[in-house]
CSV table of C-alpha atoms and ligand atoms in Angstrom, one decimal:
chain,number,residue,atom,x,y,z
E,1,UNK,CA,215.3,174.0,321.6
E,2,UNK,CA,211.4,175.2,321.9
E,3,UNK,CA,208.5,172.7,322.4
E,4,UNK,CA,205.4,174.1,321.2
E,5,UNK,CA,202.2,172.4,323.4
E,6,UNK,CA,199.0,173.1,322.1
E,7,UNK,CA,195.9,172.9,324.0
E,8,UNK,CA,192.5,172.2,322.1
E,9,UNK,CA,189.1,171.0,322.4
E,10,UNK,CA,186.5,170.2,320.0
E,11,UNK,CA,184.0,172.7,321.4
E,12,UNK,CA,184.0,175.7,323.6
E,13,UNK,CA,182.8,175.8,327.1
E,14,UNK,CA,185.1,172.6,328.1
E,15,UNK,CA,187.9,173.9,330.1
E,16,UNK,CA,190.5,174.8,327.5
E,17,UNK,CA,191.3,178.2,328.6
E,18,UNK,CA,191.6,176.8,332.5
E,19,UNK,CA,193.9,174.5,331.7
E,20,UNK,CA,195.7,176.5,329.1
E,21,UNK,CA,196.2,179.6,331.9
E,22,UNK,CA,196.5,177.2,334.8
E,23,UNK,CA,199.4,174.9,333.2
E,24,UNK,CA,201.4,178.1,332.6
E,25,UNK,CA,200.7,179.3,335.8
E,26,UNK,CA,202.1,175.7,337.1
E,27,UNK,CA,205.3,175.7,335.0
E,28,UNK,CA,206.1,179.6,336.0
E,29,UNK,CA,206.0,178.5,339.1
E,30,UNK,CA,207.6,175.2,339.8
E,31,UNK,CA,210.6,174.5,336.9
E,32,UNK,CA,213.1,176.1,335.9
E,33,UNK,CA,212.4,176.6,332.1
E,34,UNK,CA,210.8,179.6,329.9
E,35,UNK,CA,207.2,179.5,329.1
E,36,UNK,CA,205.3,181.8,327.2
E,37,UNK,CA,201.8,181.6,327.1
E,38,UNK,CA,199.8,182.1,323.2
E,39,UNK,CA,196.5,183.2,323.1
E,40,UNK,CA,195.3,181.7,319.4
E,41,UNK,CA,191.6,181.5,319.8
E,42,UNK,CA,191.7,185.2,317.5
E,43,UNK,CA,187.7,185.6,317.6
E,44,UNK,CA,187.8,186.2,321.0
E,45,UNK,CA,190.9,186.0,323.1
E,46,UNK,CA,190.4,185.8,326.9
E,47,UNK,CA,193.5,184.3,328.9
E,48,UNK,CA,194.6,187.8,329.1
E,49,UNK,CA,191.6,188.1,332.1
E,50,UNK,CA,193.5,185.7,334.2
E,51,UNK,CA,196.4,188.0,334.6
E,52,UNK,CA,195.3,191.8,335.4
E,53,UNK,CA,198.7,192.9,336.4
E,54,UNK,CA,199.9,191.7,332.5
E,55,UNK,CA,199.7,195.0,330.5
E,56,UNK,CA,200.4,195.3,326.5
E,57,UNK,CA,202.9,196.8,325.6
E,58,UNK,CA,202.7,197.4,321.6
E,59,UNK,CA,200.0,196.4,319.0
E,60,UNK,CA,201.6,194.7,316.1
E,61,UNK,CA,199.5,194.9,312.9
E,62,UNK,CA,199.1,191.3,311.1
E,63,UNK,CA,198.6,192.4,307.6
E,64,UNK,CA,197.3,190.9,304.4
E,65,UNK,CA,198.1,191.9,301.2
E,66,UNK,CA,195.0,192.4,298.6
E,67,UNK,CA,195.6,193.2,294.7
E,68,UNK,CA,193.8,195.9,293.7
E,69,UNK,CA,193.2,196.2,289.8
E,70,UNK,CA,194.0,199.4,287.9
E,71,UNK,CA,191.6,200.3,285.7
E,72,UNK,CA,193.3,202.4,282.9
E,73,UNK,CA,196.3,199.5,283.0
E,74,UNK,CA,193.5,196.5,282.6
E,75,UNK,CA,192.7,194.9,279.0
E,76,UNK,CA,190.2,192.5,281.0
E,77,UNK,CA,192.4,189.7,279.1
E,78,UNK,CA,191.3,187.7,282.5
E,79,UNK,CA,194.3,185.8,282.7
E,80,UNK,CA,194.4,186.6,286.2
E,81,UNK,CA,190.3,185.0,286.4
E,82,UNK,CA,192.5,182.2,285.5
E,83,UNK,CA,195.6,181.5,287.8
E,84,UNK,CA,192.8,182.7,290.5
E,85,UNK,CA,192.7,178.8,292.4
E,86,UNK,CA,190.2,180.8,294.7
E,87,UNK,CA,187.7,182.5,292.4
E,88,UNK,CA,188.6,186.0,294.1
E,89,UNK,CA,189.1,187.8,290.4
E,90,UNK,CA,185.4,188.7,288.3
E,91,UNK,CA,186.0,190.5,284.9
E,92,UNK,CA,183.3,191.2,282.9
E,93,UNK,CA,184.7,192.7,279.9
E,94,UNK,CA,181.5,193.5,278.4
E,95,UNK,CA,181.2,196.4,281.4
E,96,UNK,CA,184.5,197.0,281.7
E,97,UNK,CA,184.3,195.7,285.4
E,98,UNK,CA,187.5,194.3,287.4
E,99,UNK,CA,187.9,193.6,291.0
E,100,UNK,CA,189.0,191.3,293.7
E,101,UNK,CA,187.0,189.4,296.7
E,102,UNK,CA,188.8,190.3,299.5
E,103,UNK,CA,187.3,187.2,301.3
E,104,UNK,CA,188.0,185.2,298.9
E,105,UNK,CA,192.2,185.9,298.3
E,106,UNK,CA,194.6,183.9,299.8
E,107,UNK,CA,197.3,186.4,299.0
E,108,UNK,CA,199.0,183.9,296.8
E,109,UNK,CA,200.2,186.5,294.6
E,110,UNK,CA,199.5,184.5,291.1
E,111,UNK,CA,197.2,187.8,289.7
E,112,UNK,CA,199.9,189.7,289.9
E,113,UNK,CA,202.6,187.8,288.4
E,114,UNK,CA,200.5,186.7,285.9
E,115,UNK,CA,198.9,190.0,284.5
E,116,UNK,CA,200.4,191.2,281.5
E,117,UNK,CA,199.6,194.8,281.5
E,118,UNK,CA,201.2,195.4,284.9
E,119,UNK,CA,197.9,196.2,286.2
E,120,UNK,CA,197.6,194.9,289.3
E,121,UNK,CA,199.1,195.9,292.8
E,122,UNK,CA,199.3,194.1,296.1
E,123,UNK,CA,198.2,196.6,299.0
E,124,UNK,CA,198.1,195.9,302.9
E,125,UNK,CA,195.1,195.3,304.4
E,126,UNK,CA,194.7,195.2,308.1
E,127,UNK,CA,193.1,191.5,309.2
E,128,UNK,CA,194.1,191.7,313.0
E,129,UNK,CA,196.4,192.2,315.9
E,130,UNK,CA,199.7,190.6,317.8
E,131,UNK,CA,199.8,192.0,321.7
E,132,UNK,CA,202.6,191.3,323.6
E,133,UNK,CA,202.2,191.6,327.2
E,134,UNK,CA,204.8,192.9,329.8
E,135,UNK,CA,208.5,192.6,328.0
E,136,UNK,CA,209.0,193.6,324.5
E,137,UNK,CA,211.5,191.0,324.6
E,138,UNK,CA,210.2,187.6,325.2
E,139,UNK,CA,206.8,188.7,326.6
E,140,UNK,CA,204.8,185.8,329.1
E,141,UNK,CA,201.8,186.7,327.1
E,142,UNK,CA,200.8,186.6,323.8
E,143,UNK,CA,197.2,187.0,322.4
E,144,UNK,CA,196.3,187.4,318.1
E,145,UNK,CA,193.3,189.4,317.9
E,146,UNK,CA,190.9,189.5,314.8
E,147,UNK,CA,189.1,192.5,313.1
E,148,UNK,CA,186.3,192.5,313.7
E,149,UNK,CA,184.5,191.2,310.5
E,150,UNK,CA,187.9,189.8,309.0
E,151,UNK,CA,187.3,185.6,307.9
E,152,UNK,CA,191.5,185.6,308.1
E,153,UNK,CA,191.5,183.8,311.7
E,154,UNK,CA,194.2,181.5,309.8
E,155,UNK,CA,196.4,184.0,308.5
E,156,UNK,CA,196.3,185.6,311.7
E,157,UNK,CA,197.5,182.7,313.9
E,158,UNK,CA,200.0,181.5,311.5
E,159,UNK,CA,201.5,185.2,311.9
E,160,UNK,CA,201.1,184.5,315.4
E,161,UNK,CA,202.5,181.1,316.4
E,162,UNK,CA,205.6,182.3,314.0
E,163,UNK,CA,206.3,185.3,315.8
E,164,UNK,CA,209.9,186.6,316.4
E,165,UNK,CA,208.9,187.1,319.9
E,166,UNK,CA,208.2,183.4,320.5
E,167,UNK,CA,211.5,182.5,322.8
E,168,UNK,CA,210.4,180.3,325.9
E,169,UNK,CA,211.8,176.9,326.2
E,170,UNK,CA,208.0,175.9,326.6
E,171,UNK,CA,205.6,177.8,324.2
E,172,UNK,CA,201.9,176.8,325.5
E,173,UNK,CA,199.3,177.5,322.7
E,174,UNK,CA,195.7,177.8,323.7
E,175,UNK,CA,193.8,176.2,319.9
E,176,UNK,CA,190.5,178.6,319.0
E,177,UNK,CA,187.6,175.5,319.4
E,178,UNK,CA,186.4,173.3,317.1
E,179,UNK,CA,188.0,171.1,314.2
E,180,UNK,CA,188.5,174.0,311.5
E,181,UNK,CA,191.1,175.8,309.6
E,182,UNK,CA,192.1,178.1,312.1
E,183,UNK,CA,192.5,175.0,314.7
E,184,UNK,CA,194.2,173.1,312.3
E,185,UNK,CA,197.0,176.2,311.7
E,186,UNK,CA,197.5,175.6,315.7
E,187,UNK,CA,198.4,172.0,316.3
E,188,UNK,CA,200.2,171.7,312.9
E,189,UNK,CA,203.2,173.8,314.5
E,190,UNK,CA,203.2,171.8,317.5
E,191,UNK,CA,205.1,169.0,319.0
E,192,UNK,CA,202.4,167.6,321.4
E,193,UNK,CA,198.7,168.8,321.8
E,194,UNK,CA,196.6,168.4,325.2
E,195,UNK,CA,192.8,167.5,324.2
E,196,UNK,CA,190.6,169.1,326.7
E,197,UNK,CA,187.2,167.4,327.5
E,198,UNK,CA,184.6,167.4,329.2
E,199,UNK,CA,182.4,163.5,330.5
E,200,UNK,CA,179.3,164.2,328.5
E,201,UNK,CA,178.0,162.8,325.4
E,202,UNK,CA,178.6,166.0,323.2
E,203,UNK,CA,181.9,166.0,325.0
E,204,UNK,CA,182.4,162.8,323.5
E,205,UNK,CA,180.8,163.6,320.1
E,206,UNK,CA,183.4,166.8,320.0
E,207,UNK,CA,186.1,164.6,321.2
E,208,UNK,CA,186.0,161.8,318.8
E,209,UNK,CA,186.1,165.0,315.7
E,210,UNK,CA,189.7,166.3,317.4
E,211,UNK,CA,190.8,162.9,317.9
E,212,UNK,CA,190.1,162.0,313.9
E,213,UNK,CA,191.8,165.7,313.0
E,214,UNK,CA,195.3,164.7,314.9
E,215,UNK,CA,195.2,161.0,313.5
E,216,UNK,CA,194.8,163.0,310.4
E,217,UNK,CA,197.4,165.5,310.8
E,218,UNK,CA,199.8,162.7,312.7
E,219,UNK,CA,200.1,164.3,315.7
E,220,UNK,CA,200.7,162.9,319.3
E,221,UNK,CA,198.3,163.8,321.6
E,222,UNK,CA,196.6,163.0,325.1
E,223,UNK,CA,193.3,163.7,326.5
E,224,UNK,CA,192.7,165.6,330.0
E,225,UNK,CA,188.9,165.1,331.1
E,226,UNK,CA,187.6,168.3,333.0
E,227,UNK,CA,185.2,168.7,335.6
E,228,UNK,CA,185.6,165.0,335.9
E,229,UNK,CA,182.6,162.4,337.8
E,230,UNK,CA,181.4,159.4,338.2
E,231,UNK,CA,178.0,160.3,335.4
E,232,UNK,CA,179.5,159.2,332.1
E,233,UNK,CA,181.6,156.7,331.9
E,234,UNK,CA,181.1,156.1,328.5
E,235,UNK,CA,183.6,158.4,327.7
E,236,UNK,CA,186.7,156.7,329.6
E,237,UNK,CA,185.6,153.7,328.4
E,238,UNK,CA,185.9,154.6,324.5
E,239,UNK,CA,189.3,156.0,325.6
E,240,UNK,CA,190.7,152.9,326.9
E,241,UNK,CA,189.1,150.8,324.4
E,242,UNK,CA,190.6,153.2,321.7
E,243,UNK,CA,193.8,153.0,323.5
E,244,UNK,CA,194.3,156.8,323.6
E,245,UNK,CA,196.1,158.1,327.1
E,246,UNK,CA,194.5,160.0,329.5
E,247,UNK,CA,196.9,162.8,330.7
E,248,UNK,CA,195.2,163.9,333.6
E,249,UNK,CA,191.6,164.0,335.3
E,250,UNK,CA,190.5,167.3,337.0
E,251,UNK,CA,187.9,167.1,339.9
E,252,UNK,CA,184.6,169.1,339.1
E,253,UNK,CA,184.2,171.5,341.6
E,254,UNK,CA,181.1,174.2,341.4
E,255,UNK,CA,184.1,176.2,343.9
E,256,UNK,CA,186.2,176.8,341.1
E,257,UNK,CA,183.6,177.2,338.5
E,258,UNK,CA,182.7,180.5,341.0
E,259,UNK,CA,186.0,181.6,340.9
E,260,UNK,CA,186.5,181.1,337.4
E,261,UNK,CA,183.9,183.4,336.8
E,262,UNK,CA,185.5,185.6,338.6
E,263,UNK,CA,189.1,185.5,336.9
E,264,UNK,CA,190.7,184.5,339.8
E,265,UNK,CA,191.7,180.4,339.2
E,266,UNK,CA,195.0,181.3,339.7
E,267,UNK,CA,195.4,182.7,343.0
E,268,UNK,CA,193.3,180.4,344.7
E,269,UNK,CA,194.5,176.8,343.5
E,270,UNK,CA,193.6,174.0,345.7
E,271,UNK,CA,196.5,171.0,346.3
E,272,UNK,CA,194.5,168.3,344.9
E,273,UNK,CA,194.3,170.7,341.3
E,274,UNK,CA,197.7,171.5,341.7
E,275,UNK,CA,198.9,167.6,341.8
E,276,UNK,CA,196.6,167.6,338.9
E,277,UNK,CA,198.7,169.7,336.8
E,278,UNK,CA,202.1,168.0,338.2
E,279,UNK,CA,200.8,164.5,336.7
E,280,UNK,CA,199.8,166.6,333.4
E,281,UNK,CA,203.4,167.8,333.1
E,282,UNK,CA,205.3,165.1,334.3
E,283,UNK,CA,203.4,162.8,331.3
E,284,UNK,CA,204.3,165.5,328.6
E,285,UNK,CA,207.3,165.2,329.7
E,286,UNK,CA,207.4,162.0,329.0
E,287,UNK,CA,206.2,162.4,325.9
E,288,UNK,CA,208.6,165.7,324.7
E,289,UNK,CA,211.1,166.1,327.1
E,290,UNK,CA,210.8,169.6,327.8
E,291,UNK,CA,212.9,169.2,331.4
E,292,UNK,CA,215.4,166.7,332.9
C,1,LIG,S1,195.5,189.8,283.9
C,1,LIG,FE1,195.8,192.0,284.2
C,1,LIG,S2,195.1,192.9,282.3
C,1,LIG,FE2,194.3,190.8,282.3
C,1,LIG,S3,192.3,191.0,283.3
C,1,LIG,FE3,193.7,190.6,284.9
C,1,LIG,S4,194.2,192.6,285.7
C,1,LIG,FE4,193.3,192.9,283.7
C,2,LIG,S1,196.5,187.0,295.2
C,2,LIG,FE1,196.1,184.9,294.7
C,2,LIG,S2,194.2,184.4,295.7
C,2,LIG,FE2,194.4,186.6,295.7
C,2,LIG,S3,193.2,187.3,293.9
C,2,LIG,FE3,195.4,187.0,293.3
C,2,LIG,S4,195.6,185.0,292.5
C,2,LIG,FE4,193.6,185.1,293.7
């Protein structure tokens, strides 16, 4: 059986991504079970920087599927206007004027089952982009990538964290930020999801948003501080008195913020980082047993 781990944050610029690349990273290299690696953060996708020799092997195209409304076919009847629970149909009769907001449409399909006259056809529309990396067949690297312009972020990770290719006993999803759609389609297909923050008081502020959201959604969850010191303790202190588990605390370190801006975490990991990770693992583990 897969476990599906998500790792979020309430706001960019926390340590997500380092933790999400470095956690793989750890459980490549020191158990003995599958781990694939999910890129959701669609809008801009970045693990991929953390592993040069990973190269893509095919582009998938995540597709949505937009009625268009024929003209000759259409009575402007607006029965679709009103199965529409997304105001994406306007017909004005009066000027014989029919379309579709593509922004709008949820690709329900209601327009056209509804429409009488037959009028209306779904068609494909390109919103984004699977890319497997490496092996076609259960690939270490996955990233969903947006078009450029395209408000589907959620259609595009829901393609993505349902993927065929998704195999590994452990499937590590790194959440877009923030508490939004698109963050919610993340952590609702998950088993466990690791809050990344950061000791500051919009760390806190962002925190307290994600922490509401999984109460919300009912999901188990546990908080890893990043770049972690001694200047606001407020933020442990609502944790214990909110009785939510810190997973893990990792050490700031202005060396590793230098080589993170250099892509190269991963082959330069210290031993007080690495036990970091090993006490990450070893309490989702005892959350979702994911190894024996
Ligand atoms: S339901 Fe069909 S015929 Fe009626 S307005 Fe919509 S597209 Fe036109
Ligand atoms: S497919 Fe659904 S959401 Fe899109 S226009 Fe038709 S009824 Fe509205």
């Amino acid at each position: 059986m897969s476990i599906k781990i998500a790792i979020a944050s309430g706001k960019g610029g926390t340590g997500k991504t380092t933790v999400s690349v470095n956690l793989f990273h750890f459980i490549k290299e020191n158990i003995t079970q599958s781990v694939q690696l999910v890129d959701c953060d669609v809008e801009e996708p970045n693990d991929a920087i953390f592993f040069p020799n990973y190269q893509v092997q095919e582009v998938i195209d995540v597709n949505q599927l937009i009625p268009t409304i024929d003209h000759v076919k259409c009575t402007y009847c607006r029965k679709c206007v009103e199965y529409c629970e997304f105001n994406a149909i306007v017909i004005i009769a009066s000027k014989h004027y029919a379309d579709v907001n593509p922004a709008l449409c949820h690709s329900c399909g209601a327009c056209a089952y509804i429409c009488p006259e037959n009028a209306i056809e779904e068609k494909a529309h390109l919103i984004g982009e699977i890319q497997p990396f490496n092996n076609s067949c259960q690939p270490p690297l996955l990233e969903g990538r947006l078009v450029i312009g395209s408000p589907m972020q959620t259609m595009v990770i829901k393609d993505l964290v349902n993927s065929s290719l998704l195999k590994a006993d452990i499937q590590l999803l790194d959440a877009p930020p923030g508490t939004s759609c698109p963050v919610v389609a993340t952590l609702s297909q998950t088993d466990y999801t690791i809050l990344v923050t950061e000791p500051s008081p919009f760390g806190l502020h962002d925190l307290k948003l994600m922490i509401e959201l999984l109460h919300e959604i009912k999901q188990p969850f546990g908080v890893v501080i990043n770049k972690a010191d001694d200047q606001f303790p407020e933020m442990e202190e609502y944790l214990l008195k909110s009785n939510i588990e810190v997973i893990g605390k990792i050490p700031f370190s202005t060396n590793y913020a230098y080589l993170y801006a250099q892509g190269k975490i991963l082959q330069n990991i210290s031993e007080d980082i690495q036990k970091v990770y090993e006490q990450i693992l070893t309490q989702i583990n005892s959350k979702v047993q994911i190894y024996a």
